C-alpha cells in the first residue's frame, strides 16, 4: 500500500512516477470482585475463552508460531511494477473509496506490527524513524505512534516537513505523546550507539533519480552500519518501508549504494525490487486489498493469519537454537502478595489471563503415566474448576484414559505466554459424575457432540474420509434437531490438587517460583507457601 497515497487522486494520475512517498451446580464466571470459586468455563459467553488477539503487542502479529504457518515461497508471491503500483493506488483512492488517511494508517500499523513481530521491545526499545517528505514519511510517523503505544521509545527525524493538514496532524499526535523530534544536525554521525532500530521511511515506490541532501547523507549513515554487521558486533537493525530508500523500484540497488536493510515491509503487494532483497525478514502488510484488485492484477498474496496485520514472506532466517532466549520483564511475585488458598490464587491469575485476551487461556498440558511409569502429555481444555479440583472432558477409550485407569495421578501445566506465567498442578484424578458429564455434553455445539461420537480417540483409523463419512451419517440422522445421546465412553475427569506451583518469569532467569503444599496446623488443613530456586 504505500507510498501509494497521493495527496489527491488527480496528482496520482498526473504524476504516477512521483510519490513520497465445572460442577453442574456451579455459578457462572463473574467479575474479579466476586470471590465465588465455582466456575464452569463452558458457561462463558461465546468468544471469552477463545479470544482472537492479545492486548500485548506481541499478539498483534500473532507471533512467529502463527505467521510461520503462512510463510510463502517468494517466487509464489506477486510483485508489482512501478506502473502497476501507481494504478493500484488510483483505483483504491478512486472507485474503491479509500482515503489517504485510511491507507496511511493501515500502512503504519502494518509496519509497527511487523517490527513487533521480530524485534521484541525488551531488547530493541530505542527506535529512530527517518521520515521523507511524502507518504512514505507519513507511514513512518504513523508507525512511530503505534510503536510508542506498543512500549517502544521512538524518536523522529523529519527534515523536510510538509504543511499539509494530514502530516501536521500526525506530528501533533506524536508531540502530544512527547515523542522527540531530532534534527539531522543533532543526530550522531554514528547511529549505532543511540538506537536499536532505525526505520527507513524516506522514499517510496515512486522515487527516482539520486537521493538529494539531507537524505543522501542519512542513507549513507545507514550503509555505514554494515561495518558492524561484518564485525558481528551489536548494531541497530534497519527496517525499510515498502522499498529500501534509493533503490530503483523495479531493479533494486542499481547505484550500488550497498544499502542492505535487515527488514523490508512491503505494502499492498511487494514491488519488483523486493526480489533483490536478501535480508533476513521480509513481511507483507496492508490487509485490505479488495477482491476486485486481486482479480484485475492477478495477484497471488499470502493469507494473513488470524487477525494479524502482517505476514512473513519467504523462510525465516536460520538461527542458533541454543541462542534463542527471552529476558522476561514482569512484576515481582512475592510471598506477601499471594492468596493463602492456591485455588484463589489460580482464579486471580486465570481472570487476568482472560482480561489480557490471551489465546485459549484454559488450554493446559495434561501429563499422565502408565502403571510402569511411561509418561505422555497432550494439550486439553480446562472446562471448570472450583475448590474440589480441575475438570476436563475426553473419550474414556483414549490413551490418557487408559493411563488414568492404571495410574490415577496426573499433572496439569498452564502456560500464559503473554503474562510470562506458568501454573503447575499435581494431584489424583477421578471421573466426574455421569450427571455432570451429561450436562456438559449437551452444552456443547451439536457438531462437537457428533464429533465425540464419531471419533474412537487414539485408535488407528483408515483415513480422514472414515471420520467425515461417519460424521455426515450422524448429521443426517439427527438433522431434525432431536437430542443427541451422550455416548457411554465419553465424560469428564476431575484432578484434585495436592501441589501447586506458580511461576512468574523474571530478568536474568531469576524467576519467581512459589509452591503450595498441604500441611496440618492444630488439626486444620492449610497450605504452606515456599519459594523454590529458579
Short mmCIF file of C-alpha atoms in Angstrom, two decimals:
data_model
loop_
_atom_site.label_atom_id
_atom_site.label_comp_id
_atom_site.label_asym_id
_atom_site.label_seq_id
_atom_site.Cartn_x
_atom_site.Cartn_y
_atom_site.Cartn_z
CA UNK A 1 0.00 0.00 0.00
CA UNK A 2 2.32 2.81 0.45
CA UNK A 3 3.63 5.10 -0.87
CA UNK A 4 0.53 4.80 -2.80
CA UNK A 5 -1.12 7.58 -1.01
CA UNK A 6 -1.24 10.60 -3.10
CA UNK A 7 -2.41 13.84 -1.61
CA UNK A 8 -5.07 13.85 -4.27
CA UNK A 9 -6.22 11.36 -6.83
CA UNK A 10 -5.57 13.84 -9.59
CA UNK A 11 -1.95 14.16 -8.54
CA UNK A 12 -1.64 10.40 -8.68
CA UNK A 13 -2.94 10.40 -12.25
CA UNK A 14 -0.77 13.29 -13.40
CA UNK A 15 2.40 12.22 -11.70
CA UNK A 16 2.23 8.47 -11.50
CA UNK A 17 6.01 8.34 -11.27
CA UNK A 18 6.21 10.61 -8.23
CA UNK A 19 5.31 9.79 -4.67
CA UNK A 20 6.56 10.48 -1.20
CA UNK A 21 6.05 8.60 -0.85
CA UNK A 22 -17.32 -27.05 36.34
CA UNK A 23 -19.56 -28.83 38.91
CA UNK A 24 -23.01 -28.88 37.40
CA UNK A 25 -24.47 -26.55 40.06
CA UNK A 26 -21.60 -24.09 39.82
CA UNK A 27 -22.33 -20.44 39.29
CA UNK A 28 -21.25 -18.71 36.05
CA UNK A 29 -17.91 -16.97 35.86
CA UNK A 30 -18.22 -13.42 37.11
CA UNK A 31 -16.20 -10.29 37.72
CA UNK A 32 -12.92 -10.01 39.59
CA UNK A 33 -14.70 -8.55 42.59
CA UNK A 34 -16.57 -11.80 43.19
CA UNK A 35 -14.97 -14.40 45.40
CA UNK A 36 -17.02 -17.35 44.16
CA UNK A 37 -14.79 -20.25 43.21
CA UNK A 38 -17.30 -22.34 41.30
CA UNK A 39 -16.51 -21.51 37.71
CA UNK A 40 -17.94 -23.60 34.87
CA UNK A 41 -15.86 -22.42 31.95
CA UNK A 42 -18.29 -23.88 29.47
CA UNK A 43 -20.79 -21.23 30.57
CA UNK A 44 -18.55 -18.38 29.46
CA UNK A 45 -20.05 -16.18 26.74
CA UNK A 46 -19.00 -17.18 23.27
CA UNK A 47 -15.60 -15.73 22.47
CA UNK A 48 -14.41 -15.24 26.06
CA UNK A 49 -12.44 -18.47 26.25
CA UNK A 50 -11.24 -18.20 22.67
CA UNK A 51 -10.21 -14.58 22.10
CA UNK A 52 -8.71 -13.70 18.75
CA UNK A 53 -5.94 -11.47 19.96
CA UNK A 54 -3.96 -10.29 22.98
CA UNK A 55 -3.73 -6.84 24.41
CA UNK A 56 0.01 -7.17 24.30
CA UNK A 57 1.69 -6.02 21.10
CA UNK A 58 3.33 -9.38 20.50
CA UNK A 59 -0.08 -10.83 19.55
CA UNK A 60 -0.91 -8.10 17.02
CA UNK A 61 1.09 -10.14 14.59
CA UNK A 62 0.03 -13.46 16.07
CA UNK A 63 3.61 -14.25 16.93
CA UNK A 64 6.08 -16.20 14.87
CA UNK A 65 4.44 -19.54 15.52
CA UNK A 66 1.30 -18.41 13.66
CA UNK A 67 2.98 -16.34 10.97
CA UNK A 68 5.26 -19.28 10.19
CA UNK A 69 2.21 -21.29 9.19
CA UNK A 70 1.55 -18.92 6.31
CA UNK A 71 5.07 -18.21 5.07
CA UNK A 72 5.22 -18.18 1.31
CA UNK A 73 7.98 -19.00 -1.10
CA UNK A 74 8.99 -15.67 -2.56
CA UNK A 75 8.55 -16.98 -6.08
CA UNK A 76 4.88 -17.81 -5.41
CA UNK A 77 4.02 -14.22 -4.46
CA UNK A 78 3.10 -11.48 -6.94
CA UNK A 79 5.37 -8.48 -7.46
CA UNK A 80 4.21 -5.13 -8.82
CA UNK A 81 5.91 -2.87 -11.34
CA UNK A 82 6.04 0.86 -10.64
CA UNK A 83 3.24 1.48 -13.10
CA UNK A 84 1.06 -1.24 -11.58
CA UNK A 85 1.66 0.10 -8.06
CA UNK A 86 0.57 3.57 -9.14
CA UNK A 87 -2.50 2.17 -10.87
CA UNK A 88 -3.47 0.22 -7.75
CA UNK A 89 -3.35 3.48 -5.80
CA UNK A 90 -5.53 5.24 -8.31
CA UNK A 91 -8.17 2.51 -8.08
CA UNK A 92 -8.04 2.39 -4.27
CA UNK A 93 -8.48 6.13 -3.90
CA UNK A 94 -10.88 6.43 -6.80
CA UNK A 95 -13.72 3.97 -7.39
CA UNK A 96 -12.97 1.95 -4.23
CA UNK A 97 -13.33 4.97 -1.96
CA UNK A 98 -10.24 4.72 0.22
CA UNK A 99 -8.79 7.94 1.61
CA UNK A 100 -5.12 8.77 2.00
CA UNK A 101 -5.62 8.86 5.77
CA UNK A 102 -7.06 5.33 5.85
CA UNK A 103 -4.32 3.84 3.74
CA UNK A 104 -1.57 5.60 5.68
CA UNK A 105 -2.99 4.37 8.99
CA UNK A 106 -3.12 0.79 7.70
CA UNK A 107 0.42 1.08 6.34
CA UNK A 108 1.91 2.47 9.55
CA UNK A 109 0.15 -0.14 11.68
CA UNK A 110 1.43 -2.89 9.37
CA UNK A 111 5.00 -1.61 9.71
CA UNK A 112 4.73 -1.36 13.51
CA UNK A 113 3.29 -4.86 13.92
CA UNK A 114 5.93 -6.35 11.62
CA UNK A 115 8.64 -4.78 13.76
CA UNK A 116 6.99 -6.00 16.96
CA UNK A 117 6.82 -9.49 15.46
CA UNK A 118 10.60 -9.78 15.15
CA UNK A 119 12.25 -7.15 17.34
CA UNK A 120 10.90 -7.52 20.87
CA UNK A 121 10.51 -4.37 22.92
CA UNK A 122 12.59 -5.63 25.84
CA UNK A 123 15.64 -5.95 23.55
CA UNK A 124 15.05 -3.33 20.85
CA UNK A 125 13.45 -0.41 22.64
CA UNK A 126 15.12 2.67 21.12
CA UNK A 127 13.76 3.45 17.68
CA UNK A 128 14.75 6.16 15.20
CA UNK A 129 12.25 6.85 12.43
CA UNK A 130 13.68 8.77 9.47
CA UNK A 131 10.78 10.27 7.53
CA UNK A 132 10.79 11.60 3.99
CA UNK A 133 8.62 14.48 2.81
CA UNK A 134 5.74 12.45 1.37
CA UNK A 135 3.52 9.48 2.02
CA UNK A 136 6.34 7.09 2.87
CA UNK A 137 7.33 9.52 5.60
CA UNK A 138 3.71 9.64 6.73
CA UNK A 139 3.76 5.87 7.08
CA UNK A 140 6.79 6.27 9.32
CA UNK A 141 5.00 8.84 11.51
CA UNK A 142 2.02 6.51 11.95
CA UNK A 143 4.33 3.56 12.70
CA UNK A 144 6.11 5.65 15.35
CA UNK A 145 2.80 6.38 17.09
CA UNK A 146 1.84 2.71 17.19
CA UNK A 147 5.31 1.68 18.36
CA UNK A 148 5.04 4.18 21.21
CA UNK A 149 1.82 2.50 22.34
CA UNK A 150 3.49 -0.91 21.97
CA UNK A 151 6.09 0.19 24.56
CA UNK A 152 8.98 1.30 22.34
CA UNK A 153 10.79 4.65 22.67
CA UNK A 154 10.64 6.24 19.20
CA UNK A 155 12.44 9.39 18.06
CA UNK A 156 11.68 11.11 14.76
CA UNK A 157 14.00 12.69 12.23
CA UNK A 158 11.74 14.61 9.81
CA UNK A 159 13.95 17.06 7.87
CA UNK A 160 11.52 18.28 5.22
CA UNK A 161 8.09 18.64 6.75
CA UNK A 162 5.03 19.31 4.67
CA UNK A 163 2.41 21.82 5.88
CA UNK A 164 -0.46 19.66 4.70
CA UNK A 165 -3.05 19.04 7.46
CA UNK A 166 -2.67 15.24 7.36
CA UNK A 167 1.04 15.36 8.17
CA UNK A 168 0.72 18.27 10.59
CA UNK A 169 -1.87 16.23 12.46
CA UNK A 170 0.45 13.26 12.70
CA UNK A 171 3.20 15.49 14.07
CA UNK A 172 0.80 16.92 16.64
CA UNK A 173 -0.22 13.41 17.72
CA UNK A 174 3.40 12.45 18.28
CA UNK A 175 4.22 15.68 20.09
CA UNK A 176 1.26 15.09 22.43
CA UNK A 177 2.94 11.78 23.36
CA UNK A 178 6.22 13.64 24.00
CA UNK A 179 7.91 11.70 21.20
CA UNK A 180 11.11 13.70 20.45
CA UNK A 181 11.85 15.14 17.03
CA UNK A 182 15.57 15.26 16.26
CA UNK A 183 17.16 17.41 13.56
CA UNK A 184 19.70 15.98 11.15
CA UNK A 185 22.36 18.19 12.73
CA UNK A 186 21.65 16.78 16.18
CA UNK A 187 21.80 13.15 15.07
CA UNK A 188 25.08 11.41 15.91
CA UNK A 189 27.25 10.56 12.92
CA UNK A 190 27.46 7.03 14.27
CA UNK A 191 23.88 5.84 14.80
CA UNK A 192 24.95 2.56 16.36
CA UNK A 193 25.23 3.82 19.92
CA UNK A 194 21.88 5.55 20.42
CA UNK A 195 19.38 3.32 18.61
CA UNK A 196 18.34 -0.32 18.40
CA UNK A 197 16.05 0.01 15.37
CA UNK A 198 16.15 2.52 12.53
CA UNK A 199 13.10 2.81 10.29
CA UNK A 200 13.81 3.94 6.75
CA UNK A 201 10.59 5.75 5.75
CA UNK A 202 12.27 8.16 3.35
CA UNK A 203 11.36 7.30 -0.24
CA UNK A 204 8.62 5.11 -1.62
CA UNK A 205 7.92 3.32 -4.88
CA UNK A 206 7.60 6.50 -6.96
CA UNK A 207 11.06 7.79 -6.13
CA UNK A 208 13.52 8.01 -9.00
CA UNK A 209 16.92 9.57 -9.52
CA UNK A 210 19.62 10.07 -6.93
CA UNK A 211 18.77 10.98 -3.31
CA UNK A 212 19.44 14.63 -2.52
CA UNK A 213 20.52 16.29 0.72
CA UNK A 214 19.97 15.66 3.51
CA UNK A 215 18.65 12.22 2.64
CA UNK A 216 21.73 11.10 0.74
CA UNK A 217 23.81 11.63 3.89
CA UNK A 218 21.24 9.83 6.06
CA UNK A 219 21.19 6.83 3.74
CA UNK A 220 24.99 6.77 3.79
CA UNK A 221 24.92 6.64 7.59
CA UNK A 222 22.65 3.61 7.33
CA UNK A 223 25.08 2.00 4.88
CA UNK A 224 27.95 2.58 7.32
CA UNK A 225 26.23 0.25 9.79
CA UNK A 226 27.32 -2.62 7.55
CA UNK A 227 30.72 -2.44 9.20
CA UNK A 228 29.20 -3.55 12.48
CA UNK A 229 27.40 -6.41 10.75
CA UNK A 230 30.61 -7.62 9.15
CA UNK A 231 32.40 -7.46 12.50
CA UNK A 232 29.47 -9.36 14.05
CA UNK A 233 29.01 -6.62 16.62
CA UNK A 234 25.70 -5.40 18.04
CA UNK A 235 24.26 -2.87 15.60
CA UNK A 236 20.92 -1.16 15.00
CA UNK A 237 18.67 -3.11 12.67
CA UNK A 238 17.34 -1.19 9.69
CA UNK A 239 13.72 -1.58 8.59
CA UNK A 240 12.69 -0.22 5.20
CA UNK A 241 9.10 0.74 4.42
CA UNK A 242 7.88 -0.68 1.08
CA UNK A 243 11.23 -0.26 -0.75
CA UNK A 244 14.73 0.44 0.55
CA UNK A 245 15.27 4.18 0.04
CA UNK A 246 17.34 5.00 -3.03
CA UNK A 247 16.64 1.66 -4.70
CA UNK A 248 15.07 1.51 -8.13
CA UNK A 249 11.51 0.29 -7.62
CA UNK A 250 11.96 -2.49 -10.16
CA UNK A 251 15.70 -3.15 -10.50
CA UNK A 252 16.86 -2.71 -6.92
CA UNK A 253 20.14 -1.12 -5.85
CA UNK A 254 21.33 -0.09 -9.32
CA UNK A 255 23.51 2.69 -7.91
CA UNK A 256 25.44 0.10 -5.88
CA UNK A 257 24.88 2.06 -2.67
CA UNK A 258 25.35 -1.11 -0.58
CA UNK A 259 22.22 -0.21 1.35
CA UNK A 260 21.07 -3.56 2.76
CA UNK A 261 18.26 -3.26 5.32
CA UNK A 262 17.60 -6.09 7.73
CA UNK A 263 13.83 -6.00 7.26
CA UNK A 264 11.60 -4.97 4.39
CA UNK A 265 7.90 -4.37 4.97
CA UNK A 266 6.23 -4.46 1.58
CA UNK A 267 2.82 -2.80 1.39
CA UNK A 268 -0.24 -3.90 -0.60
CA UNK A 269 1.97 -6.23 -2.68
CA UNK A 270 5.75 -6.46 -2.97
CA UNK A 271 7.40 -4.31 -5.63
CA UNK A 272 9.76 -5.93 -8.12
CA UNK A 273 12.86 -4.68 -6.30
CA UNK A 274 11.87 -6.89 -3.34
CA UNK A 275 13.11 -9.88 -5.34
CA UNK A 276 16.58 -8.46 -4.81
CA UNK A 277 16.10 -8.06 -1.08
CA UNK A 278 18.19 -10.68 0.73
CA UNK A 279 17.78 -9.55 4.32
CA UNK A 280 16.53 -11.98 6.96
CA UNK A 281 13.00 -10.55 7.37
CA UNK A 282 10.53 -9.75 4.59
CA UNK A 283 6.94 -9.02 5.61
CA UNK A 284 3.84 -8.02 3.71
CA UNK A 285 1.48 -5.53 5.35
CA UNK A 286 -1.76 -3.85 4.41
CA UNK A 287 -4.57 -6.30 4.94
CA UNK A 288 -7.22 -4.56 2.89
CA UNK A 289 -6.75 -5.43 -0.77
CA UNK A 290 -10.24 -5.97 -2.24
CA UNK A 291 -11.00 -9.00 -4.44
CA UNK A 292 -11.51 -6.74 -7.46
CA UNK A 293 -7.88 -5.61 -7.34
CA UNK A 294 -6.65 -9.15 -6.71
CA UNK A 295 -8.53 -10.25 -9.82
CA UNK A 296 -7.58 -7.30 -12.03
CA UNK A 297 -3.85 -7.63 -11.37
CA UNK A 298 -3.90 -11.43 -10.97
CA UNK A 299 -2.29 -11.07 -7.56
CA UNK A 300 -1.03 -14.04 -5.55
CA UNK A 301 -0.72 -12.87 -1.95
CA UNK A 302 -0.18 -14.95 1.17
CA UNK A 303 -3.13 -15.32 3.58
CA UNK A 304 -2.93 -13.31 6.76
CA UNK A 305 -3.10 -15.46 9.90
CA UNK A 306 -5.82 -14.79 12.44
CA UNK A 307 -6.28 -11.07 12.98
CA UNK A 308 -2.70 -10.21 12.00
CA UNK A 309 -1.85 -7.08 10.03
CA UNK A 310 1.32 -8.62 8.59
CA UNK A 311 2.56 -11.91 7.21
CA UNK A 312 6.08 -13.18 6.58
CA UNK A 313 7.21 -13.79 3.01
CA UNK A 314 9.84 -16.47 2.49
CA UNK A 315 11.65 -18.53 5.06
CA UNK A 316 12.74 -17.12 8.41
CA UNK A 317 16.49 -16.83 8.97
CA UNK A 318 18.37 -19.81 10.30
CA UNK A 319 19.14 -19.31 13.95
CA UNK A 320 21.24 -20.91 16.62
CA UNK A 321 18.58 -22.69 18.67
CA UNK A 322 20.87 -22.62 21.72
CA UNK A 323 20.94 -18.83 21.47
CA UNK A 324 17.15 -18.43 21.47
CA UNK A 325 16.13 -16.80 24.70
CA UNK A 326 13.92 -14.08 26.08
CA UNK A 327 14.68 -11.91 29.06
CA UNK A 328 11.36 -11.80 30.90
CA UNK A 329 10.21 -8.48 32.34
CA UNK A 330 7.43 -8.94 34.90
CA UNK A 331 6.19 -7.57 38.21
CA UNK A 332 7.69 -9.34 41.21
CA UNK A 333 5.68 -12.25 42.57
CA UNK A 334 6.41 -12.36 46.30
CA UNK A 335 5.05 -14.27 49.25
CA UNK A 336 3.48 -11.23 50.91
CA UNK A 337 1.20 -10.63 47.93
CA UNK A 338 -0.17 -14.12 47.27
CA UNK A 339 -3.50 -15.60 48.27
CA UNK A 340 -3.47 -18.05 51.17
CA UNK A 341 -5.52 -20.54 49.16
CA UNK A 342 -3.97 -21.70 45.87
CA UNK A 343 -7.39 -22.01 44.23
CA UNK A 344 -7.96 -18.32 44.96
CA UNK A 345 -4.52 -17.53 43.52
CA UNK A 346 -5.23 -19.59 40.42
CA UNK A 347 -8.55 -17.86 39.93
CA UNK A 348 -6.85 -14.47 40.19
CA UNK A 349 -4.27 -15.36 37.55
CA UNK A 350 -6.85 -17.03 35.34
CA UNK A 351 -9.05 -13.91 35.43
CA UNK A 352 -6.03 -11.81 34.47
CA UNK A 353 -5.25 -14.14 31.56
CA UNK A 354 -8.81 -13.69 30.29
CA UNK A 355 -8.63 -9.92 30.79
CA UNK A 356 -5.40 -9.86 28.74
CA UNK A 357 -7.23 -11.61 25.87
CA UNK A 358 -4.68 -14.39 25.75
CA UNK A 359 -5.47 -17.10 23.24
CA UNK A 360 -7.21 -20.06 24.89
CA UNK A 361 -6.21 -19.32 28.50
CA UNK A 362 -7.92 -22.56 29.51
CA UNK A 363 -5.52 -24.66 27.40
CA UNK A 364 -3.41 -26.93 29.59
CA UNK A 365 -0.89 -29.70 29.15
CA UNK A 366 -2.15 -32.88 30.80
CA UNK A 367 0.58 -35.39 31.72
CA UNK A 368 -0.24 -38.97 32.65
CA UNK A 369 1.76 -42.17 33.10
CA UNK A 370 1.13 -45.89 32.86
CA UNK A 371 1.47 -48.20 35.86
CA UNK A 372 5.10 -48.85 34.89
CA UNK A 373 5.88 -45.12 34.64
CA UNK A 374 5.75 -44.49 30.88
CA UNK A 375 4.69 -40.83 30.58
CA UNK A 376 2.74 -38.98 27.92
CA UNK A 377 1.47 -35.41 27.58
CA UNK A 378 -1.11 -33.63 25.44
CA UNK A 379 -2.98 -30.34 25.35
CA UNK A 380 -6.57 -30.36 26.60
CA UNK A 381 -9.01 -27.64 27.58
CA UNK A 382 -9.97 -26.91 31.17
CA UNK A 383 -13.76 -26.81 31.41
CA UNK A 384 -14.23 -25.87 35.03
CA UNK A 385 -12.54 -25.51 38.39
CA UNK A 386 -13.56 -25.00 41.99
CA UNK A 387 -12.37 -25.97 45.45
CA UNK A 388 -12.82 -29.65 44.52
CA UNK A 389 -10.48 -29.55 41.54
CA UNK A 390 -9.95 -29.05 37.82
CA UNK A 391 -12.27 -30.60 35.23
CA UNK A 392 -11.79 -31.63 31.59
CA UNK A 393 -13.66 -33.99 29.26
CA UNK A 394 -12.48 -36.71 26.90
CA UNK A 395 -13.10 -40.14 25.45
CA UNK A 396 -12.80 -42.88 28.09
CA UNK A 397 -11.15 -45.09 25.48
CA UNK A 398 -8.28 -42.67 24.79
CA UNK A 399 -4.67 -43.20 25.75
CA UNK A 400 -4.87 -40.72 28.62
CA UNK A 401 -7.95 -42.53 29.93
CA UNK A 402 -6.11 -45.88 29.83
CA UNK A 403 -3.20 -44.27 31.69
CA UNK A 404 -5.52 -42.87 34.35
CA UNK A 405 -7.22 -46.24 34.77
CA UNK A 406 -3.82 -47.77 35.56
CA UNK A 407 -2.36 -44.82 37.45
CA UNK A 408 -4.91 -42.22 38.66
CA UNK A 409 -2.39 -39.46 39.17
CA UNK A 410 -1.65 -36.61 36.76
CA UNK A 411 -0.24 -33.14 36.42
CA UNK A 412 -1.56 -30.05 34.65
CA UNK A 413 0.51 -27.22 33.21
CA UNK A 414 -0.90 -23.84 32.18
CA UNK A 415 1.39 -21.54 30.20
CA UNK A 416 0.28 -17.92 29.73
CA UNK A 417 2.98 -16.58 27.45
CA UNK A 418 1.64 -13.03 27.22
CA UNK A 419 1.93 -12.66 31.02
CA UNK A 420 5.17 -14.65 31.45
CA UNK A 421 3.36 -17.10 33.73
CA UNK A 422 3.06 -20.83 34.31
CA UNK A 423 0.99 -22.81 36.80
CA UNK A 424 1.64 -26.47 37.61
CA UNK A 425 -0.97 -28.54 39.43
CA UNK A 426 -0.41 -32.15 40.57
CA UNK A 427 -2.89 -34.50 42.16
CA UNK A 428 -5.17 -37.51 41.97
CA UNK A 429 -7.79 -37.98 39.28
CA UNK A 430 -11.26 -39.49 39.23
CA UNK A 431 -14.19 -39.40 36.85
CA UNK A 432 -16.86 -36.78 37.35
CA UNK A 433 -20.43 -37.94 37.85
CA UNK A 434 -22.46 -39.14 34.87
CA UNK A 435 -24.85 -36.25 35.56
CA UNK A 436 -22.06 -33.65 35.20
CA UNK A 437 -20.81 -35.26 32.02
CA UNK A 438 -24.32 -35.37 30.59
CA UNK A 439 -24.94 -31.71 31.37
CA UNK A 440 -21.67 -30.56 29.82
CA UNK A 441 -22.07 -32.78 26.75
CA UNK A 442 -25.38 -31.15 25.86
CA UNK A 443 -23.95 -27.67 26.41
CA UNK A 444 -21.52 -28.23 23.51
CA UNK A 445 -22.25 -27.26 19.91
CA UNK A 446 -24.04 -30.08 18.07
CA UNK A 447 -21.06 -30.52 15.77
CA UNK A 448 -18.82 -31.15 18.78
CA UNK A 449 -21.33 -33.65 20.16
CA UNK A 450 -21.33 -35.55 16.87
CA UNK A 451 -17.55 -35.39 16.72
CA UNK A 452 -17.30 -37.02 20.16
CA UNK A 453 -19.44 -39.92 18.95
CA UNK A 454 -17.63 -40.29 15.63
CA UNK A 455 -14.06 -40.35 16.92
CA UNK A 456 -12.65 -43.53 18.50
CA UNK A 457 -9.98 -41.35 20.11
CA UNK A 458 -6.39 -42.62 19.97
CA UNK A 459 -7.39 -45.56 17.76
CA UNK A 460 -5.94 -46.12 14.29
CA UNK A 461 -8.41 -45.17 11.51
CA UNK A 462 -8.09 -45.84 7.75
CA UNK A 463 -8.11 -42.13 6.83
CA UNK A 464 -9.84 -38.79 7.30
CA UNK A 465 -12.63 -39.94 4.98
CA UNK A 466 -13.60 -42.52 7.63
CA UNK A 467 -14.34 -39.77 10.14
CA UNK A 468 -16.02 -37.47 7.61
CA UNK A 469 -18.33 -40.23 6.35
CA UNK A 470 -19.36 -41.22 9.87
CA UNK A 471 -19.92 -37.58 10.77
CA UNK A 472 -22.19 -36.99 7.75
CA UNK A 473 -24.12 -40.16 8.56
CA UNK A 474 -24.81 -38.95 12.10
CA UNK A 475 -25.52 -35.43 10.92
CA UNK A 476 -28.28 -36.79 8.67
CA UNK A 477 -29.64 -38.98 11.47
CA UNK A 478 -30.05 -36.04 13.84
CA UNK A 479 -30.91 -33.41 11.23
CA UNK A 480 -34.37 -32.96 12.79
CA UNK A 481 -32.82 -31.32 15.86
CA UNK A 482 -33.54 -34.23 18.19
CA UNK A 483 -31.42 -34.78 21.30
CA UNK A 484 -28.07 -36.36 20.58
CA UNK A 485 -27.37 -39.01 23.22
CA UNK A 486 -24.06 -38.80 25.07
CA UNK A 487 -22.00 -41.91 24.42
CA UNK A 488 -21.18 -44.03 27.45
CA UNK A 489 -17.49 -43.88 26.54
CA UNK A 490 -17.30 -40.09 26.87
CA UNK A 491 -17.16 -37.98 30.01
CA UNK A 492 -15.17 -35.88 32.42
CA UNK A 493 -12.32 -36.15 34.87
CA UNK A 494 -11.53 -34.08 37.91
CA UNK A 495 -7.99 -33.61 39.25
CA UNK A 496 -7.98 -32.98 42.99
CA UNK A 497 -4.88 -30.84 43.65
CA UNK A 498 -2.17 -31.89 46.08
CA UNK A 499 0.54 -29.45 44.96
CA UNK A 500 0.57 -26.12 43.12
CA UNK A 501 3.46 -24.15 41.69
CA UNK A 502 3.06 -20.59 40.39
CA UNK A 503 5.86 -19.37 38.13
CA UNK A 504 6.48 -15.78 37.06
CA UNK A 505 9.27 -15.09 34.57
CA UNK A 506 11.88 -12.53 35.67
CA UNK A 507 15.05 -10.95 34.22
CA UNK A 508 18.33 -12.88 34.21
CA UNK A 509 16.49 -16.15 34.79
CA UNK A 510 15.84 -15.25 38.43
CA UNK A 511 12.25 -16.39 38.08
CA UNK A 512 9.71 -16.36 40.91
CA UNK A 513 8.53 -19.88 41.83
CA UNK A 514 6.09 -20.24 44.72
CA UNK A 515 4.96 -23.72 45.71
CA UNK A 516 1.81 -24.52 47.69
CA UNK A 517 1.78 -27.84 49.57
CA UNK A 518 -0.74 -29.02 52.16
CA UNK A 519 0.13 -29.26 55.83
CA UNK A 520 -1.78 -29.55 59.09
CA UNK A 521 -1.75 -26.95 61.87
CA UNK A 522 -3.73 -27.61 65.05
CA UNK A 523 -5.70 -30.29 63.26
CA UNK A 524 -6.66 -27.98 60.41
CA UNK A 525 -5.54 -28.38 56.81
CA UNK A 526 -3.73 -25.30 55.47
CA UNK A 527 -1.47 -24.56 52.53
CA UNK A 528 2.21 -23.89 53.09
CA UNK A 529 3.85 -21.46 50.64
CA UNK A 530 7.55 -21.93 49.89
CA UNK A 531 9.87 -20.30 47.38
CA UNK A 532 11.74 -22.61 45.00
CA UNK A 533 15.03 -21.70 43.39
CA UNK A 534 14.58 -20.91 39.68
#
